[in-house]
Every structure is written in C-alpha cells, then in structure tokens.
Amino acid sequence: MADVGDDERIALLRFVERFALVLREAGMAPMPARVLAYALADDADRYTAGDLARGLGVSPAAISGAVRQLVQVGLLVREREPGTRSDLYVLDDRDLWSRFMTAELASLHRFEEAVAGGLEVLGTERPGGRRLAETRDFMAFLHQELTDALARWPAERDRLAGERDGAPVPR
Amino acid sequence: MADVGDDERIALLRFVERFALVLREAGMAPMPARVLAYALADDADRYTAGDLARGLGVSPAAISGAVRQLVQVGLLVREREPGTRSDLYVLDDRDLWSRFMTAELASLHRFEEAVAGGLEVLGTERPGGRRLAETRDFMAFLHQELTDALARWPAERDRLAGERDGAPVPR
DNA sequence: CACAACCTTCACGAAGTTGTGAACATCTAT
DNA sequence: ATAGATGTTCACAACTTCGTGAAGGTTGTG
C-alpha cells in the first residue's frame, strides 16, 4: 500500500479522467489531456516518461506522442538532469495558464485570419460581408481584451496568494 | 449563371470550408461548423433547411442534426412564418458573438466544476492540490474578465459602427 | 379527403483517430 | 565492450464519429 493510500490514487485517476474530458471538449487530444491533468494534480514536480506511463497505466508509446504535443504548445517543459538517462517533464505551474491562454490566443488569431480572407473575397457591402466585418471586429476586440486580462493575471494571483497567507481572507 | 456569378459561389464555399475548419479546431462538430459559416457569409437573412442543404451541397439529413445543435447552443434561432411549411433559421448577427462567447463561458464553468471536484478530493495542502487551487483561481478570474469584456462589447461595436458611418475613419 | 412537399429519424458504410505491441536507437553502468 | 534499461518510431487493430440513403411523420394545398 502506498503512503497516501490506494483509494486516493484511484480518486486521483478519476479526477484526471474527468478533467481530461473537459479539456477534450475544449479541443485537446485525449492523451495529452490526460497527461496534463495528471501532471497537474499529482504531487511530483517533475515526471519522467516512465512515471507518466506507470501513473496513468498506459503504454510508454502513448506518452511519447502526448508529451511531444504538450511540449510543442508550451504547456510542458522538457528538462535533462546531468548524469541521468531520462528526460524530465516539468509543468511550469507559475505560468501554466498564461501559456494555455497564449495558445488560445493563437487559435483566435487563426479565426481572424480566416475571416479576413473571407472579407477579401466577399467585400463589406453585401449582408454576408457585413456580418463578416462585424465578426472580424469582435475577434479583434476579444483578442485585445484577453491580452489585457492576461497581463493583469500575475498581479491578481499574487494578490490572492497574499490574502491567503498574510490577511486570512477579510470576508 | 447566378446573379453574382458562379465564381463567387465557389469562393464562398471555399471560405466556408476554411472558416469551418477553424471552428472545428475550436471544438465544434464539422457539420454545425459548416452551417454556421455558410449562414454567416451568405447574403440571406433567413434560411430554410433546404436552402442550407442545397447551398452547401449536402444531404438534408446532415442539416437536421447540425441546426439542432446550433439552435441548442443559441447560435441559430428557429422561426416559423405563418402560412409556410418550413422552419426558418436565423442568425441573430447582432448578438451572435455574444451568444458564442456565452457558450464558451459555459464551457469554462465546466472547467471550474471539474477542478472544484478535484480539490475536494485532494485538498489544498499537497503540491498537486495547490496547483489545482491556482487553476481554480485562474478560471474564476478569466470567467470574470470575459464576462466584463462581453458587457463592454455592444458599446464598442456601436462605437466602431458610428466611426464608419458618421466620421469616415479619422486616420 | 388525398396528395405533395418538407423535415426528421434510423441504420449502415466509410473515414479518421486512438492507443497498443514490437522492433529500433540511445545511453549508462559494470 | 557488453549488457541492461529507457524512450521513440512504426504498423496494426479497435473504436468512435461522420454523412448518406431510405423510410416515416407532419403540415399545408388542390
């Protein structure tokens, strides 16, 4: 029996599946979603590919592809400790969600490009073109708002952390 | 030959596919994505299911499921003109993207619920729990920011429209 | 009242995706 | 140098999902 009990391990995996499901609904592939959820919720700071495979109970091959994708979008960082023969994957939790949102912003940028392409073809005079123009405006607006919000997050996070530690929630 | 030319029709369908692809990457199913893109970019205000089927060159069966989903999430409104035997589907473009974002906010809410469930099991003391807590904070922060931004959009849209019509782009 | 048009539902064939198992490459310790 | 272990790549099998075609239900028309 593990130090925290097998029940907790099962509960952890249950949560991983649940959270991964939400991530999948948001467009992420199943295995990367599981790996991200697991690395987030389990207690270790760094994971080898083997840790992830054993922890999730899946084949090493599945991990390989998943971490590659996660590293590519910047949600996971690959590290290498000298004198060891395995890569370490680190969830940089201080900036994790900023990174996540940055990826979302890239997706938003693809939206804007697609709409701009449509506008070139359709013009802005006809009803369809006008709708497209408004769509472009909204995307640009949202892009700016999200960028601003993202810039505000670090301060907000520190404020929340300070509240917890220093002045135990005014209420 | 149609009044706007077949070339434009082809260009329209090409745009529809391109834009639908982006929507799919954002998590939308293929056929609803196509229908939404088509209803947005084509010039009609209202479409019957048959219009959509012929316009997109797909079977009526595919339209049926697609519009049901779109109506369910509020992106399309079903109307019925008295004395006609077909439903009309309307893209309420004035509020379209607000509706779209509202749906996104619902997705964000599922995130928050999933994380809250995990926190109940894991607690906030262990490293994994702390990461989860920060995740929850970020989600709540983002939820608030998006809600605020959404409230600002109508005014911003009117400002942009006024700029275009009244004072022809200062520059 | 019967007909015709339109939309919906259902089951099927097809296409794309996912994760596994086995072989291969890389690297460390003996 | 050899052996052992770890991570990666490739091809395959299982699964899920998608869109079509045919049948059924409903509504307005002749």
Short mmCIF file of C-alpha atoms (C1' of nucleotides) in Angstrom, two decimals:
data_model
loop_
_atom_site.label_atom_id
_atom_site.label_comp_id
_atom_site.label_asym_id
_atom_site.label_seq_id
_atom_site.Cartn_x
_atom_site.Cartn_y
_atom_site.Cartn_z
CA MET A 1 0.00 0.00 0.00
CA ALA A 2 1.25 3.43 -0.94
CA ASP A 3 1.89 6.12 1.63
CA VAL A 4 -1.23 8.06 0.75
CA GLY A 5 -3.41 5.03 0.23
CA ASP A 6 -4.66 3.36 -2.90
CA ASP A 7 -8.03 4.99 -2.54
CA GLU A 8 -6.52 8.40 -3.09
CA ARG A 9 -4.69 7.10 -6.11
CA ILE A 10 -7.96 5.90 -7.56
CA ALA A 11 -9.60 9.20 -6.72
CA LEU A 12 -6.75 10.99 -8.43
CA LEU A 13 -7.14 8.97 -11.60
CA ARG A 14 -10.85 9.52 -11.51
CA PHE A 15 -10.28 13.24 -11.37
CA VAL A 16 -7.74 13.01 -14.16
CA GLU A 17 -10.31 11.40 -16.42
CA ARG A 18 -12.93 13.94 -15.53
CA PHE A 19 -10.70 16.91 -16.07
CA ALA A 20 -9.26 15.43 -19.23
CA LEU A 21 -12.77 15.10 -20.57
CA VAL A 22 -13.31 18.82 -20.16
CA LEU A 23 -10.00 19.53 -21.84
CA ARG A 24 -11.02 17.29 -24.70
CA GLU A 25 -14.26 19.19 -25.10
CA ALA A 26 -12.11 22.27 -25.40
CA GLY A 27 -10.32 20.69 -28.33
CA MET A 28 -7.37 18.85 -26.81
CA ALA A 29 -6.49 15.31 -27.85
CA PRO A 30 -7.28 12.60 -25.27
CA MET A 31 -3.81 11.53 -24.27
CA PRO A 32 -2.26 14.97 -23.94
CA ALA A 33 -5.29 15.95 -21.89
CA ARG A 34 -4.73 13.04 -19.51
CA VAL A 35 -1.04 13.72 -19.17
CA LEU A 36 -1.64 17.38 -18.46
CA ALA A 37 -4.31 16.64 -15.86
CA TYR A 38 -2.12 14.02 -14.20
CA ALA A 39 0.98 16.19 -14.09
CA LEU A 40 -1.13 18.97 -12.66
CA ALA A 41 -2.87 17.05 -9.92
CA ASP A 42 -0.25 14.57 -8.78
CA ASP A 43 2.27 15.76 -6.26
CA ALA A 44 5.54 15.47 -8.09
CA ASP A 45 7.26 18.49 -9.61
CA ARG A 46 8.96 16.59 -12.37
CA TYR A 47 7.98 13.42 -14.18
CA THR A 48 9.87 11.03 -16.38
CA ALA A 49 8.03 9.49 -19.29
CA GLY A 50 8.00 6.28 -17.30
CA ASP A 51 6.40 7.97 -14.32
CA LEU A 52 3.60 9.20 -16.51
CA ALA A 53 3.13 5.84 -18.20
CA ARG A 54 3.00 3.91 -14.92
CA GLY A 55 0.96 6.56 -13.15
CA LEU A 56 -1.68 6.63 -15.82
CA GLY A 57 -1.48 2.95 -16.60
CA VAL A 58 -0.88 3.42 -20.31
CA SER A 59 1.85 2.36 -22.68
CA PRO A 60 5.07 4.37 -22.99
CA ALA A 61 4.30 4.84 -26.66
CA ALA A 62 1.19 6.82 -25.86
CA ILE A 63 3.17 9.07 -23.53
CA SER A 64 5.74 9.79 -26.17
CA GLY A 65 3.30 11.39 -28.56
CA ALA A 66 1.39 13.17 -25.82
CA VAL A 67 4.38 14.92 -24.25
CA ARG A 68 5.66 15.93 -27.66
CA GLN A 69 2.43 17.79 -28.33
CA LEU A 70 2.38 19.33 -24.88
CA VAL A 71 5.95 20.50 -25.17
CA GLN A 72 5.22 21.93 -28.59
CA VAL A 73 2.40 24.17 -27.33
CA GLY A 74 4.47 25.13 -24.31
CA LEU A 75 2.39 23.51 -21.60
CA LEU A 76 5.18 21.16 -20.60
CA VAL A 77 8.88 21.82 -20.42
CA ARG A 78 11.47 19.18 -21.16
CA GLU A 79 14.50 19.13 -18.89
CA ARG A 80 17.55 16.95 -18.57
CA GLU A 81 19.37 16.35 -15.34
CA PRO A 82 23.08 15.66 -15.92
CA GLY A 83 24.01 12.08 -15.25
CA THR A 84 20.59 10.60 -15.80
CA ARG A 85 19.29 8.77 -18.80
CA SER A 86 15.76 10.05 -18.98
CA ASP A 87 14.17 13.36 -19.82
CA LEU A 88 12.18 15.12 -17.15
CA TYR A 89 8.92 16.84 -17.92
CA VAL A 90 8.04 19.84 -15.86
CA LEU A 91 4.77 21.63 -15.50
CA ASP A 92 5.74 25.24 -15.03
CA ASP A 93 2.74 25.97 -12.85
CA ARG A 94 3.54 29.59 -12.21
CA ASP A 95 2.91 30.38 -15.84
CA LEU A 96 0.90 27.36 -16.86
CA TRP A 97 -2.40 29.04 -17.52
CA SER A 98 -0.85 32.05 -19.08
CA ARG A 99 0.76 29.65 -21.51
CA PHE A 100 -2.51 27.90 -22.04
CA MET A 101 -4.26 31.16 -22.84
CA THR A 102 -1.45 32.21 -25.12
CA ALA A 103 -2.15 29.08 -27.11
CA GLU A 104 -5.83 30.04 -27.14
CA LEU A 105 -4.88 33.46 -28.45
CA ALA A 106 -3.08 31.79 -31.33
CA SER A 107 -6.28 29.96 -32.12
CA LEU A 108 -8.13 33.26 -32.03
CA HIS A 109 -5.58 34.64 -34.44
CA ARG A 110 -6.41 31.85 -36.90
CA PHE A 111 -10.04 32.93 -36.62
CA GLU A 112 -9.12 36.47 -37.52
CA GLU A 113 -7.07 35.34 -40.49
CA ALA A 114 -9.83 33.13 -41.83
CA VAL A 115 -12.37 35.94 -41.56
CA ALA A 116 -10.02 38.42 -43.18
CA GLY A 117 -9.58 36.04 -46.09
CA GLY A 118 -13.33 35.81 -46.49
CA LEU A 119 -13.69 39.56 -46.44
CA GLU A 120 -11.25 39.96 -49.28
CA VAL A 121 -13.42 37.73 -51.41
CA LEU A 122 -16.85 38.92 -50.36
CA GLY A 123 -16.33 42.62 -49.74
CA THR A 124 -18.08 44.54 -46.98
CA GLU A 125 -21.13 45.76 -48.87
CA ARG A 126 -23.35 42.71 -49.06
CA PRO A 127 -25.16 41.37 -45.98
CA GLY A 128 -22.82 38.41 -45.67
CA GLY A 129 -19.81 40.66 -45.91
CA ARG A 130 -21.17 42.98 -43.27
CA ARG A 131 -21.65 40.07 -40.89
CA LEU A 132 -18.09 39.01 -41.56
CA ALA A 133 -16.83 42.51 -40.87
CA GLU A 134 -18.58 42.55 -37.53
CA THR A 135 -17.14 39.15 -36.79
CA ARG A 136 -13.67 40.46 -37.51
CA ASP A 137 -14.26 43.42 -35.23
CA PHE A 138 -15.42 41.16 -32.43
CA MET A 139 -12.44 38.86 -32.79
CA ALA A 140 -10.06 41.79 -32.66
CA PHE A 141 -11.87 43.18 -29.64
CA LEU A 142 -11.75 39.86 -27.84
CA HIS A 143 -8.11 39.40 -28.69
CA GLN A 144 -7.28 42.72 -27.10
CA GLU A 145 -9.41 42.09 -24.04
CA LEU A 146 -7.85 38.71 -23.44
CA THR A 147 -4.38 40.07 -23.87
CA ASP A 148 -5.13 42.76 -21.30
CA ALA A 149 -6.67 40.30 -18.89
CA LEU A 150 -3.66 38.02 -19.22
CA ALA A 151 -1.39 40.91 -18.33
CA ARG A 152 -3.45 41.54 -15.19
CA TRP A 153 -3.32 37.92 -14.01
CA PRO A 154 0.08 37.80 -12.30
CA ALA A 155 -0.83 40.73 -10.05
CA GLU A 156 -4.21 39.23 -9.31
CA ARG A 157 -2.67 35.86 -8.50
CA ASP A 158 -0.18 37.43 -6.13
CA ARG A 159 -2.97 39.40 -4.50
CA LEU A 160 -4.93 36.22 -3.89
CA ALA A 161 -1.89 34.43 -2.55
CA GLY A 162 -1.08 37.34 -0.27
CA GLU A 163 -4.62 37.37 1.04
CA ARG A 164 -4.40 33.72 1.92
CA ASP A 165 -1.06 33.91 3.66
CA GLY A 166 -0.99 37.40 5.12
CA ALA A 167 -4.51 38.57 5.92
CA PRO A 168 -6.61 35.43 6.17
CA VAL A 169 -9.47 36.41 3.89
CA PRO A 170 -11.27 39.59 5.15
CA ARG A 171 -14.76 38.27 4.42
CA MET B 1 -25.45 31.60 -64.26
CA ALA B 2 -26.38 33.14 -60.93
CA ASP B 3 -26.64 36.89 -60.48
CA VAL B 4 -23.37 37.14 -58.60
CA GLY B 5 -21.57 34.60 -60.71
CA ASP B 6 -20.64 31.02 -60.03
CA ASP B 7 -17.09 32.01 -59.24
CA GLU B 8 -18.24 33.91 -56.20
CA ARG B 9 -20.32 30.96 -55.14
CA ILE B 10 -17.26 28.76 -55.30
CA ALA B 11 -15.23 31.34 -53.42
CA LEU B 12 -17.95 31.45 -50.79
CA LEU B 13 -17.90 27.70 -50.32
CA ARG B 14 -14.15 27.75 -50.16
CA PHE B 15 -14.31 30.31 -47.37
CA VAL B 16 -16.99 28.26 -45.62
CA GLU B 17 -14.69 25.25 -45.52
CA ARG B 18 -11.76 27.30 -44.32
CA PHE B 19 -13.70 29.00 -41.57
CA ALA B 20 -15.43 25.78 -40.57
CA LEU B 21 -12.03 24.20 -40.15
CA VAL B 22 -11.07 26.83 -37.62
CA LEU B 23 -14.35 26.34 -35.80
CA ARG B 24 -13.68 22.62 -35.70
CA GLU B 25 -10.28 23.20 -34.20
CA ALA B 26 -12.11 25.17 -31.54
CA GLY B 27 -14.17 22.09 -30.75
CA MET B 28 -17.24 22.40 -32.94
CA ALA B 29 -18.52 19.42 -34.92
CA PRO B 30 -17.92 19.54 -38.69
CA MET B 31 -21.43 19.97 -39.98
CA PRO B 32 -22.59 22.59 -37.49
CA ALA B 33 -19.40 24.49 -38.25
CA ARG B 34 -20.16 24.48 -41.97
CA VAL B 35 -23.75 25.56 -41.46
CA LEU B 36 -22.72 28.38 -39.17
CA ALA B 37 -20.07 29.62 -41.56
CA TYR B 38 -22.45 29.43 -44.50
CA ALA B 39 -25.30 31.21 -42.76
CA LEU B 40 -22.84 33.88 -41.67
CA ALA B 41 -21.21 34.55 -45.00
CA ASP B 42 -24.03 34.10 -47.48
CA ASP B 43 -26.31 37.05 -48.07
CA ALA B 44 -29.69 35.78 -46.91
CA ASP B 45 -31.12 36.73 -43.54
CA ARG B 46 -33.12 33.58 -43.12
CA TYR B 47 -32.55 30.07 -44.39
CA THR B 48 -34.77 27.05 -44.66
CA ALA B 49 -33.19 23.67 -44.04
CA GLY B 50 -33.46 23.11 -47.79
CA ASP B 51 -31.59 26.32 -48.53
CA LEU B 52 -28.75 25.17 -46.35
CA ALA B 53 -28.71 21.67 -47.83
CA ARG B 54 -28.66 22.92 -51.42
CA GLY B 55 -26.28 25.77 -50.66
CA LEU B 56 -23.76 23.50 -49.03
CA GLY B 57 -24.38 20.56 -51.33
CA VAL B 58 -25.05 18.10 -48.53
CA SER B 59 -27.97 15.89 -47.61
CA PRO B 60 -30.96 17.29 -45.69
CA ALA B 61 -30.28 14.70 -43.01
CA ALA B 62 -26.95 16.28 -42.23
CA ILE B 63 -28.59 19.69 -41.90
CA SER B 64 -31.16 18.39 -39.48
CA GLY B 65 -28.66 17.36 -36.86
CA ALA B 66 -26.48 20.40 -37.40
CA VAL B 67 -29.19 23.01 -36.93
CA ARG B 68 -30.48 21.22 -33.87
CA GLN B 69 -27.11 21.57 -32.21
CA LEU B 70 -26.76 25.18 -33.28
CA VAL B 71 -30.21 26.06 -32.01
CA GLN B 72 -29.45 24.31 -28.74
CA VAL B 73 -26.40 26.42 -28.02
CA GLY B 74 -28.23 29.55 -29.15
CA LEU B 75 -26.22 30.34 -32.25
CA LEU B 76 -29.20 29.87 -34.54
CA VAL B 77 -32.80 30.80 -33.93
CA ARG B 78 -35.67 28.79 -35.32
CA GLU B 79 -38.60 30.81 -36.63
CA ARG B 80 -41.86 29.96 -38.26
CA GLU B 81 -43.61 32.24 -40.72
CA PRO B 82 -47.39 31.72 -40.64
CA GLY B 83 -48.68 30.03 -43.75
CA THR B 84 -45.46 28.29 -44.68
CA ARG B 85 -44.49 24.70 -44.09
CA SER B 86 -40.84 25.01 -43.33
CA ASP B 87 -38.91 26.35 -40.39
CA LEU B 88 -36.66 29.32 -40.92
CA TYR B 89 -33.26 29.52 -39.33
CA VAL B 90 -31.98 32.94 -38.43
CA LEU B 91 -28.53 34.02 -37.48
CA ASP B 92 -29.08 36.79 -35.00
CA ASP B 93 -25.95 38.63 -36.02
CA ARG B 94 -26.40 41.49 -33.60
CA ASP B 95 -25.84 39.14 -30.71
CA LEU B 96 -24.18 36.28 -32.48
CA TRP B 97 -20.75 36.51 -30.95
CA SER B 98 -22.07 37.38 -27.55
CA ARG B 99 -24.02 34.15 -27.74
CA PHE B 100 -20.96 32.33 -28.92
CA MET B 101 -18.94 33.60 -26.00
CA THR B 102 -21.72 32.80 -23.61
CA ALA B 103 -21.43 29.21 -24.77
CA GLU B 104 -17.70 29.43 -24.19
CA LEU B 105 -18.35 30.68 -20.69
CA ALA B 106 -20.47 27.61 -20.04
CA SER B 107 -17.50 25.51 -21.10
CA LEU B 108 -15.34 27.48 -18.72
CA HIS B 109 -17.84 26.77 -16.00
CA ARG B 110 -17.42 23.05 -16.58
CA PHE B 111 -13.70 23.58 -16.10
CA GLU B 112 -14.30 25.23 -12.79
CA GLU B 113 -16.61 22.47 -11.64
CA ALA B 114 -14.17 19.75 -12.58
CA VAL B 115 -11.35 21.47 -10.73
CA ALA B 116 -13.53 22.08 -7.68
CA GLY B 117 -14.36 18.38 -7.60
CA GLY B 118 -10.68 17.54 -7.68
CA LEU B 119 -9.94 19.95 -4.88
CA GLU B 120 -12.48 18.28 -2.62
CA VAL B 121 -10.65 15.01 -3.02
CA LEU B 122 -7.07 16.22 -2.96
CA GLY B 123 -7.21 19.11 -0.53
CA THR B 124 -5.11 22.25 -0.91
CA GLU B 125 -2.07 21.26 1.10
CA ARG B 126 -0.18 18.93 -1.19
CA PRO B 127 1.66 20.24 -4.27
CA GLY B 128 -0.96 18.84 -6.65
CA GLY B 129 -3.74 20.41 -4.63
CA ARG B 130 -2.01 23.77 -4.62
CA ARG B 131 -1.70 23.67 -8.40
CA LEU B 132 -5.36 22.85 -8.62
CA ALA B 133 -6.24 25.74 -6.36
CA GLU B 134 -4.31 28.13 -8.55
CA THR B 135 -6.05 26.67 -11.56
CA ARG B 136 -9.39 27.31 -9.95
CA ASP B 137 -8.40 30.88 -9.19
CA PHE B 138 -7.33 31.45 -12.77
CA MET B 139 -10.53 30.03 -14.16
CA ALA B 140 -12.60 32.24 -11.90
CA PHE B 141 -10.51 35.25 -12.86
CA LEU B 142 -10.86 34.51 -16.54
CA HIS B 143 -14.57 33.95 -16.17
CA GLN B 144 -14.98 37.37 -14.61
CA GLU B 145 -12.78 39.09 -17.16
CA LEU B 146 -14.64 37.55 -20.07
CA THR B 147 -17.98 38.45 -18.58
CA ASP B 148 -16.84 42.04 -18.20
CA ALA B 149 -15.45 42.17 -21.71
CA LEU B 150 -18.68 40.78 -23.08
CA ALA B 151 -20.59 43.54 -21.34
CA ARG B 152 -18.35 46.12 -22.96
CA TRP B 153 -18.78 44.74 -26.48
CA PRO B 154 -22.11 46.30 -27.51
CA ALA B 155 -20.82 49.79 -26.77
CA GLU B 156 -17.57 49.07 -28.58
CA ARG B 157 -19.42 47.70 -31.59
CA ASP B 158 -21.64 50.75 -31.79
CA ARG B 159 -18.60 52.98 -31.48
CA LEU B 160 -16.94 51.23 -34.41
CA ALA B 161 -20.12 51.40 -36.47
CA GLY B 162 -20.54 55.08 -35.68
CA GLU B 163 -16.97 55.77 -36.71
CA ARG B 164 -17.55 54.12 -40.05
CA ASP B 165 -20.83 55.86 -40.84
CA GLY B 166 -20.56 59.26 -39.15
CA ALA B 167 -16.92 60.26 -39.19
CA PRO B 168 -15.40 58.32 -42.07
CA VAL B 169 -12.36 56.90 -40.30
CA PRO B 170 -10.26 59.77 -38.81
CA ARG B 171 -6.92 58.33 -39.82
"C1'" DC C 1 -60.04 13.85 -48.30
"C1'" DA C 2 -55.99 12.69 -50.72
"C1'" DC C 3 -51.79 14.42 -52.27
"C1'" DA C 4 -47.38 16.63 -52.15
"C1'" DA C 5 -43.60 18.84 -50.02
"C1'" DC C 6 -40.65 19.21 -46.34
"C1'" DC C 7 -38.20 17.77 -42.44
"C1'" DT C 8 -36.73 14.22 -39.14
"C1'" DT C 9 -35.14 9.75 -37.57
"C1'" DC C 10 -32.78 5.44 -38.10
"C1'" DA C 11 -29.33 2.17 -39.58
"C1'" DC C 12 -25.46 1.49 -42.40
"C1'" DG C 13 -20.85 2.14 -44.87
"C1'" DA C 14 -16.77 4.84 -44.68
"C1'" DA C 15 -13.30 7.64 -42.94
"C1'" DG C 16 -10.42 9.25 -39.44
"C1'" DT C 17 -8.34 8.66 -34.74
"C1'" DT C 18 -6.59 6.38 -30.77
"C1'" DG C 19 -3.60 3.51 -28.11
"C1'" DT C 20 -1.01 -0.86 -28.13
"C1'" DG C 21 2.74 -4.07 -29.21
"C1'" DA C 22 7.11 -4.96 -31.29
"C1'" DA C 23 11.38 -3.54 -33.21
"C1'" DC C 24 14.94 0.07 -33.10
"C1'" DA C 25 18.07 3.59 -31.27
"C1'" DT C 26 20.38 5.76 -27.37
"C1'" DC C 27 22.82 5.97 -23.25
"C1'" DT C 28 24.78 4.42 -18.60
"C1'" DA C 29 26.95 1.20 -15.56
"C1'" DT C 30 29.57 -2.95 -14.96
"C1'" DA D 1 32.97 -3.90 -24.70
"C1'" DT D 2 28.76 -5.79 -23.19
"C1'" DA D 3 24.57 -5.80 -21.11
"C1'" DG D 4 20.61 -3.57 -19.38
"C1'" DA D 5 17.24 -0.16 -19.26
"C1'" DT D 6 14.81 3.78 -21.19
"C1'" DG D 7 12.48 6.30 -24.70
"C1'" DT D 8 10.99 6.57 -29.65
"C1'" DT D 9 9.08 5.13 -34.01
"C1'" DC D 10 6.20 2.32 -36.94
"C1'" DA D 11 2.32 -0.54 -38.41
"C1'" DC D 12 -1.86 -2.52 -36.93
"C1'" DA D 13 -6.40 -3.30 -34.74
"C1'" DA D 14 -10.24 -1.39 -32.17
"C1'" DC D 15 -13.02 2.29 -31.58
"C1'" DT D 16 -15.53 6.36 -32.40
"C1'" DT D 17 -17.62 9.58 -35.36
"C1'" DC D 18 -19.45 11.36 -39.72
"C1'" DG D 19 -22.58 11.87 -43.55
"C1'" DT D 20 -25.61 9.40 -46.75
"C1'" DG D 21 -29.78 6.88 -48.18
"C1'" DA D 22 -34.25 5.21 -47.23
"C1'" DA D 23 -38.39 5.16 -44.52
"C1'" DG D 24 -41.72 7.65 -41.58
"C1'" DG D 25 -44.34 11.59 -39.67
"C1'" DT D 26 -46.38 16.17 -40.09
"C1'" DT D 27 -48.31 20.19 -42.30
"C1'" DG D 28 -50.47 22.89 -45.79
"C1'" DT D 29 -52.77 22.58 -50.59
"C1'" DG D 30 -55.82 21.15 -54.51
#
